CSV table of C-alpha atoms in Angstrom, one decimal:
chain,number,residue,atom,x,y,z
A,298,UNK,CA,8.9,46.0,-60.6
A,299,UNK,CA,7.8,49.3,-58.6
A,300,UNK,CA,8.5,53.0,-60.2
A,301,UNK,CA,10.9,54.4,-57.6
A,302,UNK,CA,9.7,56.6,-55.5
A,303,UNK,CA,9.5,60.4,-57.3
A,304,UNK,CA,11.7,63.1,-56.7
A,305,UNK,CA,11.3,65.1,-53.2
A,306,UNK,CA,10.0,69.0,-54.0
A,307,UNK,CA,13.0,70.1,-52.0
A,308,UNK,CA,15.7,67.9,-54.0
A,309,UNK,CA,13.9,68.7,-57.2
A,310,UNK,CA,14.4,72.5,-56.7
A,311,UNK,CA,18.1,72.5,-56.9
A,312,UNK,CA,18.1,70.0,-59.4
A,313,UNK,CA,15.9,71.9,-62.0
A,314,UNK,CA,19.3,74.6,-61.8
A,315,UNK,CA,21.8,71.9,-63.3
A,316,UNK,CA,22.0,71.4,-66.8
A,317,UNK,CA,19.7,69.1,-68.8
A,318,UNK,CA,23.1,65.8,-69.2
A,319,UNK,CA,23.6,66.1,-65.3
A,320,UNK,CA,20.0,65.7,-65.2
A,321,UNK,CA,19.5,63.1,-67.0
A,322,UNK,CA,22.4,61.5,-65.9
A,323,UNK,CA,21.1,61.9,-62.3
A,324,UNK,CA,17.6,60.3,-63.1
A,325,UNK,CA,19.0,57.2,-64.8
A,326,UNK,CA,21.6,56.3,-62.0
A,327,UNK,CA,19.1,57.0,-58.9
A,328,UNK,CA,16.6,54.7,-60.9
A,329,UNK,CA,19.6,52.4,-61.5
A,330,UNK,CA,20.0,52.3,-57.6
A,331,UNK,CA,16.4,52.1,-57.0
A,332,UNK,CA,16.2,49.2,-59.6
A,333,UNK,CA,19.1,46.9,-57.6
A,334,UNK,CA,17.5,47.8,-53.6
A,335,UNK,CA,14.2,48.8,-54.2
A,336,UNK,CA,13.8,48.8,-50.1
A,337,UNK,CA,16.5,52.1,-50.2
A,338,UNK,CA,16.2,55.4,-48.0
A,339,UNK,CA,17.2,58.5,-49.7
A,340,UNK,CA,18.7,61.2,-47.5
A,341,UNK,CA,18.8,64.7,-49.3
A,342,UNK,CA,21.5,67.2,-48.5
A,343,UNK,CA,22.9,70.1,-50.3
A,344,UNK,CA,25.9,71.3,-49.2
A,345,UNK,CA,29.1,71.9,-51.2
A,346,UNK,CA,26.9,69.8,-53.3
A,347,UNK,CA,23.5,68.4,-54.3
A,348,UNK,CA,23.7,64.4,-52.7
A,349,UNK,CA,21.1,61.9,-52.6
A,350,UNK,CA,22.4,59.5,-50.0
A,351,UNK,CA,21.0,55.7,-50.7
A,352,UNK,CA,20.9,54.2,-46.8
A,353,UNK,CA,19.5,51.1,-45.5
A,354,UNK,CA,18.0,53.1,-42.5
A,355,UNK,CA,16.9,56.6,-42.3
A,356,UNK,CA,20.5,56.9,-40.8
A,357,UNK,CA,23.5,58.2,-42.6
A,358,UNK,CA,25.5,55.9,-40.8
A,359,UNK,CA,24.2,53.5,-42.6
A,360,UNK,CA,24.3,54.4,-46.2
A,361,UNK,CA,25.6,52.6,-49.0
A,362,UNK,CA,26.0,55.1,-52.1
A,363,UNK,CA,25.4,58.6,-53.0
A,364,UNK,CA,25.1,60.6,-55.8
A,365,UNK,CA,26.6,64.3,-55.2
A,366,UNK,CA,25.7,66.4,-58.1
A,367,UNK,CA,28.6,69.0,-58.4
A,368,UNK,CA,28.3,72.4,-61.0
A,369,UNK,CA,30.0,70.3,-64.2
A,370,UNK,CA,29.6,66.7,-62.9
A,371,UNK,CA,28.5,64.0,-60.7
A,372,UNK,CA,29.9,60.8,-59.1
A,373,UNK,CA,28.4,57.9,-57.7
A,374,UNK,CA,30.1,57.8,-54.4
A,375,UNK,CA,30.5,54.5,-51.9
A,376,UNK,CA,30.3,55.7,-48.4
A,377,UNK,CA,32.6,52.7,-47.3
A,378,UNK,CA,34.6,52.3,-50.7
A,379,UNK,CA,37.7,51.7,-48.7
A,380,UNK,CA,36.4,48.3,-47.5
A,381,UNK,CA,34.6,47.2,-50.8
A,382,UNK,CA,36.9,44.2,-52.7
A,383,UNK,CA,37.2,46.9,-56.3
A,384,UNK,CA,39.6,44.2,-58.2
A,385,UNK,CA,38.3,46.2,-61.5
A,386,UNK,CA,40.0,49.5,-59.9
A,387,UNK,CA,36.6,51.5,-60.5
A,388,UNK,CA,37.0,53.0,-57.4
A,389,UNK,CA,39.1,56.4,-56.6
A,390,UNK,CA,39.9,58.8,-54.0
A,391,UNK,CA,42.2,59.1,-51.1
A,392,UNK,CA,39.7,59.6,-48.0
A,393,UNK,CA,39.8,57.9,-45.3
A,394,UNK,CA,36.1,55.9,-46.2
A,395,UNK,CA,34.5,57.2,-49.5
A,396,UNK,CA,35.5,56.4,-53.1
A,397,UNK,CA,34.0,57.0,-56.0
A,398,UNK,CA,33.1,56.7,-59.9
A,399,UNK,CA,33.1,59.7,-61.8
A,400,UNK,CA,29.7,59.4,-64.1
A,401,UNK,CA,30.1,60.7,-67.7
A,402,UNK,CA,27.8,58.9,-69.2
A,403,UNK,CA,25.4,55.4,-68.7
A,404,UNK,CA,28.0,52.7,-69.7
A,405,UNK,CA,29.8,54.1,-66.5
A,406,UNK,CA,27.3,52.4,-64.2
A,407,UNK,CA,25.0,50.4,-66.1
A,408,UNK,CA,27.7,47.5,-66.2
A,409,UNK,CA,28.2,44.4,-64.5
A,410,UNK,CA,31.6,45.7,-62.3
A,411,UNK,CA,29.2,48.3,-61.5
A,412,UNK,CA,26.3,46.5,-60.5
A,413,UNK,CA,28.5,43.8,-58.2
A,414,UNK,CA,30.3,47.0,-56.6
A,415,UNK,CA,26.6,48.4,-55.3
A,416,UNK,CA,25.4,44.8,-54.2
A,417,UNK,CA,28.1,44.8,-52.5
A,418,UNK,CA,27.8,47.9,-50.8
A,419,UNK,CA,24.9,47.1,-49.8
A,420,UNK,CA,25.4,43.5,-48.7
A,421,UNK,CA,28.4,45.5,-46.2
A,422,UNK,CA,25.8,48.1,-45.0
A,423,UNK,CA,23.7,45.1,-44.1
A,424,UNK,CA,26.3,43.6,-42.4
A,425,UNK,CA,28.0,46.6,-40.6
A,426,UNK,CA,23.9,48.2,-38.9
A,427,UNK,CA,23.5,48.1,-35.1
A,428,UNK,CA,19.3,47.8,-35.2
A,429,UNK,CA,17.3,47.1,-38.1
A,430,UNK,CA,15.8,49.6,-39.5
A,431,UNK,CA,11.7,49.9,-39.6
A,432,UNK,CA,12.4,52.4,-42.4
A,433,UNK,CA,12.0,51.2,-45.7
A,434,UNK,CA,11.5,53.5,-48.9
A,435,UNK,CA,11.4,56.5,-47.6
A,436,UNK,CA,12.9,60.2,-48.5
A,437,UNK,CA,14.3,62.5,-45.8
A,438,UNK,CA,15.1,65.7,-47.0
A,439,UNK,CA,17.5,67.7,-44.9
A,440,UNK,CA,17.6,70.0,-47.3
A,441,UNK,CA,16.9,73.8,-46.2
A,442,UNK,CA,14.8,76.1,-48.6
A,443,UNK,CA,15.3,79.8,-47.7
């Protein structure tokens, strides 16, 4: 299995300002992703929070799951969560697309429900992209240092 790809400088600035559980936390689940579509885009924004976006493309369009990192607590977020079969009732939120799992620890992810949920995510992601993309592993930070 490849190490995933490291942390981009940019990402890794704002992320050193969390505390050490969020961290960690962080780490384990973007490695967790990393682990299940190896072949993943990350697209870096910080906004009203610190996201690592997981895409098949370089396009945000196509993304399957993110990670926002918020002051207390992070999520792992499914871009299209309203169209993902959750019979285990992981999912939660009332947007129009997103859901999400709030992460307290490990066990909240590194589960089988869990796992299925991403694959499919991805497998929908797939399914929903106009062009293929010639993008694979790559970081794009849109992240703004002043």
């Amino acid at each position: 299995m490849n190490k995933p790809q490291k942390i981009h400088s940019d990402f890794q600035h704002f992320l050193s300002l969390k505390n050490e559980k969020l961290i960690d936390l962080f780490s384990d689940l973007r490695t967790y992703i990393l682990e299940i579509y190896p072949n993943s885009n990350e697209l870096l924004y910080h906004t009203h929070a610190l996201t690592s976006v997981f895409s098949i493309s370089e396009k945000l369009s196509d993304a399957f799951c993110m990670i926002p990192i918020y002051k207390n607590h992070l999520n792992l977020g499914f871009n299209k969560g309203t169209l993902l079969e959750d019979s285990h009732y992981l999912l939660q939120g009332t947007g129009k697309w997103i859901r999400h799992i709030p992460i307290t620890t490990s066990t909240d992810y590194r589960n089988e429900k869990t796992h299925q949920l991403i694959k499919s995510a991805i497998a929908l992601a797939i399914e929903d992209m106009d062009t293929p993309s010639k993008s694979i592993g790559k970081t794009y930070s849109k992240i703004k240092l002043s």
